[in-house]
Coordinates of C-alpha atoms in Angstrom, one line a residue:
Chain A
X609 CA 63.6 31.6 82.8
X610 CA 62.4 29.1 85.3
X611 CA 65.8 28.8 87.0
X612 CA 67.2 32.3 86.4
X613 CA 64.2 34.3 87.8
X614 CA 63.0 32.0 90.5
X615 CA 63.2 33.7 93.9
X616 CA 64.9 36.7 92.4
X617 CA 61.9 38.9 91.7
X618 CA 59.0 39.8 94.0
X619 CA 55.5 38.8 92.8
X620 CA 55.1 41.1 89.7
X621 CA 52.5 42.2 87.3
X622 CA 52.8 43.5 83.8
X623 CA 50.2 46.0 82.4
X624 CA 49.6 45.8 78.7
X625 CA 46.8 45.2 76.3
X626 CA 45.6 41.9 74.9
X627 CA 46.0 43.3 71.4
X628 CA 49.6 44.3 72.1
X629 CA 50.5 40.8 73.4
X630 CA 48.7 39.1 70.5
X631 CA 50.5 41.3 68.0
X632 CA 53.8 40.8 69.7
X633 CA 53.4 37.1 69.5
X634 CA 52.2 37.2 65.9
X635 CA 54.9 39.5 64.5
X636 CA 57.6 37.6 66.3
X637 CA 56.7 34.2 64.8
X638 CA 55.8 34.9 61.2
X639 CA 56.2 31.4 59.8
X640 CA 56.2 31.6 56.0
X641 CA 55.2 29.0 53.5
X642 CA 58.0 27.2 51.8
X643 CA 56.8 28.2 48.4
X644 CA 58.2 30.0 45.3
X645 CA 57.0 30.3 41.7
X646 CA 60.1 31.5 39.9
X647 CA 63.6 33.0 40.2
X648 CA 62.6 35.2 43.2
X649 CA 62.4 32.0 45.1
X650 CA 66.2 31.7 44.8
X651 CA 66.5 35.1 46.6
X652 CA 63.9 33.9 49.1
X653 CA 66.1 30.9 49.9
X654 CA 69.1 33.2 50.3
X655 CA 67.0 35.3 52.7
X656 CA 66.2 32.3 54.8
X657 CA 69.8 31.1 54.6
X658 CA 72.6 31.8 57.2
X659 CA 73.8 35.2 55.8
X660 CA 70.5 37.2 55.7
X661 CA 69.0 34.8 58.3
X662 CA 65.3 35.7 58.4
X663 CA 65.1 33.3 61.4
X664 CA 66.4 36.0 63.7
X665 CA 63.1 37.9 63.2
X666 CA 61.2 34.8 64.1
X667 CA 60.4 33.9 60.5
X668 CA 61.0 30.3 59.7
X669 CA 59.7 28.3 56.7
X670 CA 57.0 25.7 57.1
X671 CA 56.2 23.3 54.3
X672 CA 52.4 23.2 55.0
X673 CA 50.0 26.1 54.5
X674 CA 48.1 24.9 57.6
X675 CA 51.1 25.9 59.7
X676 CA 52.0 29.1 57.9
X677 CA 51.1 32.7 58.8
X678 CA 52.8 34.3 55.9
X679 CA 52.7 33.6 52.2
X680 CA 55.6 35.1 50.3
X681 CA 54.7 35.1 46.6
X682 CA 58.1 34.8 45.1
X683 CA 58.1 35.0 41.3
X684 CA 56.1 35.1 38.1
X685 CA 52.6 33.8 38.6
X686 CA 50.8 32.3 35.6
X687 CA 47.0 32.1 35.3
X688 CA 47.3 28.4 35.8
X689 CA 49.3 28.8 39.0
X690 CA 47.1 31.6 40.3
X691 CA 44.3 29.2 41.1
X692 CA 46.8 27.0 43.0
X693 CA 48.1 30.0 45.0
X694 CA 44.6 31.1 45.8
X695 CA 44.0 27.5 47.1
X696 CA 47.1 27.7 49.2
X697 CA 46.1 31.0 50.6
X698 CA 42.7 29.7 51.5
X699 CA 44.2 26.7 53.3
X700 CA 46.2 29.0 55.6
X701 CA 44.6 29.7 59.0
X702 CA 43.8 33.3 60.0
X703 CA 45.4 35.6 60.8
X704 CA 47.4 35.4 57.6
X705 CA 49.6 37.8 55.7
X706 CA 50.9 38.1 52.1
X707 CA 54.2 39.6 50.9
X708 CA 54.4 40.1 47.1
X709 CA 58.0 39.7 46.3
X710 CA 59.4 41.1 43.1
X711 CA 58.1 42.9 40.0
X712 CA 56.4 39.9 38.5
X713 CA 54.3 39.2 41.5
X714 CA 53.6 42.9 41.9
X715 CA 52.4 43.7 38.4
X716 CA 53.5 41.1 35.9
X717 CA 57.0 42.5 35.6
X718 CA 59.2 41.4 32.7
X719 CA 56.7 38.8 31.5
X720 CA 53.8 41.2 31.5
X721 CA 53.2 40.8 27.7
X722 CA 52.9 37.0 27.9
X723 CA 49.6 35.5 27.2
X724 CA 49.7 33.3 30.3
X725 CA 51.1 35.7 32.9
X726 CA 49.0 37.1 35.7
X727 CA 49.5 40.9 36.0
X728 CA 49.9 41.1 39.8
X729 CA 49.0 38.6 42.5
X730 CA 46.8 41.3 44.1
X731 CA 44.2 40.4 41.4
X732 CA 43.8 37.1 43.1
X733 CA 44.6 37.4 46.9
X734 CA 45.0 40.5 49.1
X735 CA 48.6 41.7 49.6
X736 CA 50.0 43.3 52.7
X737 CA 53.5 44.4 51.6
X738 CA 54.9 44.8 48.1
X739 CA 58.7 44.4 47.7
X740 CA 60.0 45.9 44.5
X741 CA 63.0 44.5 42.6
X742 CA 63.9 42.0 39.9
X743 CA 64.6 40.1 42.0
X744 CA 64.8 41.9 45.4
X745 CA 68.0 41.4 47.3
X746 CA 67.7 39.5 50.6
X747 CA 68.0 42.8 52.4
X748 CA 65.0 44.1 50.6
X749 CA 62.9 41.1 51.5
X750 CA 64.1 41.4 55.1
X751 CA 63.0 45.0 55.0
X752 CA 59.6 43.8 53.7
X753 CA 59.3 41.5 56.6
X754 CA 60.1 44.3 59.1
X755 CA 57.5 46.6 57.4
X756 CA 55.0 43.8 57.8
X757 CA 55.9 43.4 61.5
X758 CA 55.3 47.1 62.0
X759 CA 51.9 46.7 60.3
X760 CA 51.0 43.8 62.5
X761 CA 52.1 45.8 65.6
X762 CA 49.5 48.4 64.8
X763 CA 46.7 45.9 64.3
X764 CA 43.6 45.8 66.5
X765 CA 42.7 42.2 65.9
X766 CA 40.1 41.8 68.6
X767 CA 38.3 45.0 68.0
X768 CA 38.5 45.0 64.2
X769 CA 35.4 45.6 62.1
X770 CA 34.0 42.5 60.5
Chain B
X920 CA 78.7 8.9 4.1
X921 CA 78.1 12.1 2.1
X922 CA 74.8 13.9 2.0
X923 CA 74.3 12.9 -1.6
X924 CA 74.6 9.2 -0.9
X925 CA 72.2 9.7 2.0
X926 CA 69.7 11.4 -0.2
X927 CA 69.9 8.6 -2.7
X928 CA 69.4 6.0 0.0
X929 CA 66.4 7.9 1.4
X930 CA 64.9 8.3 -2.1
X931 CA 65.4 4.6 -2.7
X932 CA 63.7 3.7 0.6
X933 CA 60.9 6.1 -0.2
X934 CA 60.2 4.7 -3.7
X935 CA 58.0 2.0 -2.1
X936 CA 55.7 4.7 -0.6
X937 CA 55.2 6.5 -3.9
X938 CA 56.6 9.7 -2.4
X939 CA 58.7 12.0 -4.5
X940 CA 61.2 13.6 -2.1
X941 CA 61.4 17.4 -2.3
X942 CA 64.8 18.4 -1.0
X943 CA 66.0 21.8 0.3
X944 CA 68.7 23.0 2.5
X945 CA 68.2 25.1 5.6
X946 CA 71.2 26.3 7.7
X947 CA 73.3 23.5 6.3
X948 CA 70.7 20.8 7.2
X949 CA 69.0 18.6 4.7
X950 CA 65.3 19.4 4.6
X951 CA 62.6 17.1 3.2
X952 CA 59.2 18.5 2.3
X953 CA 56.3 16.1 2.1
X954 CA 52.5 16.4 1.7
X955 CA 50.6 15.9 5.0
X956 CA 49.0 12.7 3.7
X957 CA 52.4 11.0 3.2
X958 CA 53.9 12.2 6.4
X959 CA 53.5 9.1 8.4
X960 CA 54.9 6.6 5.9
X961 CA 57.8 8.9 5.2
X962 CA 58.5 9.2 8.9
X963 CA 58.5 5.4 9.2
X964 CA 61.0 5.2 6.4
X965 CA 63.2 7.8 7.9
X966 CA 63.1 6.0 11.2
X967 CA 64.1 2.9 9.4
X968 CA 67.2 4.4 7.7
X969 CA 68.6 5.6 11.1
X970 CA 66.8 8.7 12.1
X971 CA 65.7 7.4 15.4
X972 CA 65.9 10.6 17.4
X973 CA 63.1 13.2 17.1
X974 CA 64.5 16.5 18.5
X975 CA 61.3 18.6 18.6
X976 CA 58.0 19.3 16.9
X977 CA 57.6 22.9 15.8
X978 CA 54.7 24.7 14.2
X979 CA 55.0 27.9 12.2
X980 CA 51.9 30.1 11.6
X981 CA 52.2 31.1 8.0
X982 CA 48.8 32.6 7.6
X983 CA 46.9 30.3 5.3
X984 CA 48.9 27.3 6.4
X985 CA 50.6 25.9 9.4
X986 CA 54.0 24.5 8.7
X987 CA 54.8 21.6 10.9
X988 CA 58.6 20.9 11.4
X989 CA 60.2 17.7 12.7
X990 CA 63.9 18.1 13.2
X991 CA 65.5 14.6 13.2
X992 CA 68.9 13.4 14.1
X993 CA 70.7 10.2 13.3
X994 CA 73.4 9.5 15.9
X995 CA 74.9 6.6 14.0
X996 CA 75.2 8.6 10.8
X997 CA 76.0 11.9 12.6
X998 CA 73.7 13.9 10.5
X999 CA 70.6 16.0 11.0
X1000 CA 67.5 16.1 8.8
X1001 CA 64.5 18.3 8.9
X1002 CA 61.1 16.9 7.9
X1003 CA 58.5 19.4 7.0
X1004 CA 54.9 19.5 5.9
X1005 CA 52.2 22.1 5.6
X1006 CA 48.5 21.8 6.6
X1007 CA 45.8 24.3 5.7
X1008 CA 44.6 26.6 8.5
X1009 CA 41.0 25.8 7.8
X1010 CA 41.5 22.0 8.4
X1011 CA 44.7 21.7 10.4
X1012 CA 44.7 17.9 10.8
X1013 CA 47.9 15.9 10.7
X1014 CA 48.8 12.4 11.5
X1015 CA 50.3 11.8 14.9
X1016 CA 53.8 10.4 14.8
X1017 CA 53.8 9.0 18.3
X1018 CA 53.8 5.5 16.9
X1019 CA 57.0 6.3 15.0
X1020 CA 58.8 8.4 17.6
X1021 CA 57.4 8.2 21.2
X1022 CA 59.2 11.5 21.9
X1023 CA 56.6 13.2 19.8
X1024 CA 53.9 12.7 22.5
X1025 CA 54.4 15.8 24.6
X1026 CA 55.7 17.9 21.7
X1027 CA 52.5 17.2 19.8
X1028 CA 50.4 18.0 22.8
X1029 CA 52.1 21.3 23.3
X1030 CA 51.8 22.3 19.6
X1031 CA 48.2 21.2 19.6
X1032 CA 47.2 23.5 22.5
X1033 CA 49.4 26.5 21.3
X1034 CA 48.6 26.4 17.6
X1035 CA 45.3 24.5 17.3
X1036 CA 46.8 21.8 15.0
X1037 CA 45.1 18.5 15.5
X1038 CA 47.3 15.5 15.7
X1039 CA 45.0 12.7 14.6
X1040 CA 45.6 9.4 16.4
X1041 CA 47.4 10.9 19.4
X1042 CA 47.1 8.5 22.3
X1043 CA 46.6 11.3 24.9
X1044 CA 45.4 14.5 23.4
X1045 CA 45.0 16.5 26.6
X1046 CA 46.6 19.9 27.2
X1047 CA 50.2 19.8 28.3
X1048 CA 50.9 23.3 29.7
X1049 CA 47.8 25.4 29.5
X1050 CA 44.9 24.9 31.9
X1051 CA 42.2 22.6 30.7
X1052 CA 39.6 25.3 30.3
X1053 CA 41.8 27.6 28.2
X1054 CA 40.1 29.1 25.1
X1055 CA 42.0 30.0 22.0
X1056 CA 45.4 29.1 20.7
X1057 CA 47.9 31.7 22.1
X1058 CA 50.7 31.3 19.5
X1059 CA 48.5 31.9 16.5
X1060 CA 49.2 35.2 14.9
X1061 CA 45.6 36.4 15.2
X1062 CA 45.2 35.4 18.8
X1063 CA 43.2 37.9 20.9
X1064 CA 43.6 37.7 24.7
X1065 CA 40.3 37.5 26.5
X1066 CA 39.3 40.4 28.7
X1067 CA 38.8 38.1 31.7
X1068 CA 40.1 34.7 32.6
X1069 CA 38.3 32.9 35.4
X1070 CA 37.1 36.2 36.8
X1071 CA 40.6 37.7 36.7
X1072 CA 41.0 40.8 34.7
X1073 CA 43.8 40.5 32.1
X1074 CA 44.3 44.2 31.5
X1075 CA 47.7 45.9 31.8
X1076 CA 46.9 49.6 31.6
X1077 CA 50.4 51.0 31.9
X1078 CA 51.6 49.2 28.8
X1079 CA 48.7 50.5 26.7
X1080 CA 49.7 54.0 27.8
X1081 CA 53.0 53.4 26.1
X1082 CA 51.5 52.4 22.8
X1083 CA 51.5 48.6 23.2
X1084 CA 48.1 47.0 22.4
X1085 CA 46.6 43.7 23.5
X1086 CA 47.2 42.2 20.1
X1087 CA 50.9 42.5 20.0

């Protein structure tokens, strides 16, 4: 940019809103936590891999919750794990988003009757987008990410109510 | 070596422990029933005659009693043997076999937290899989799920609509 645009454009100004710029920045760099709880994590890896390539939407994995904007809950969550996931969520810096991936994470899914299985991650942390499927295909998770991006695009972060 | 010869050898080895072996056969495997009090000496004898491999520790909830099952394997003899005992539900205490087979350590921890059987003398009787503050023994037949765990509701309304209840 430094070399291609220099001396080619007159002094310019762009009119936009701060919210729009913030939202554009956020939705274009949704770094997700490298984290999976069960078999959905395998599809999560495929989604991050070269064929589905979540990277082209600005989403790359980070292995620390401190650097992550997005928590993708991929797989069955037990009560024991629920407290750990809550801790991870609390360690993420605002603004943060959650995608619930797959039936187990949405509502308990196949293992719903088990004594140790949490019936939906939304009982523990707030969820922005639910992706159905058992497990969802990489296309479905990509769609979930795009839906989340559209949600972020409409946010009014600076003027939101407390 | 045939099974009969093995039985005789085990019976001979057990004669020192004043245990009368009760034999049965389950799915083609030799099965030895003992009283819970004589479990540990019998286990030591079996270990001595070649059953050095403990495959698992299983517990069956039979209502008034818990049956504790130890599938054993002898690699040198190429034979399996199942050691069984029963403890009363009211006082489910049983000797830990970690001294005899170190492999029993985690198996016994798991069975203790899931069935409420106490393995007396276990070197590390913490929970293995369940959280430390878990109440109840989930694999007992009469286990009732709590309504709330750590402030999280355990309800699943759509199953109950379809005739499934909490207890099953």
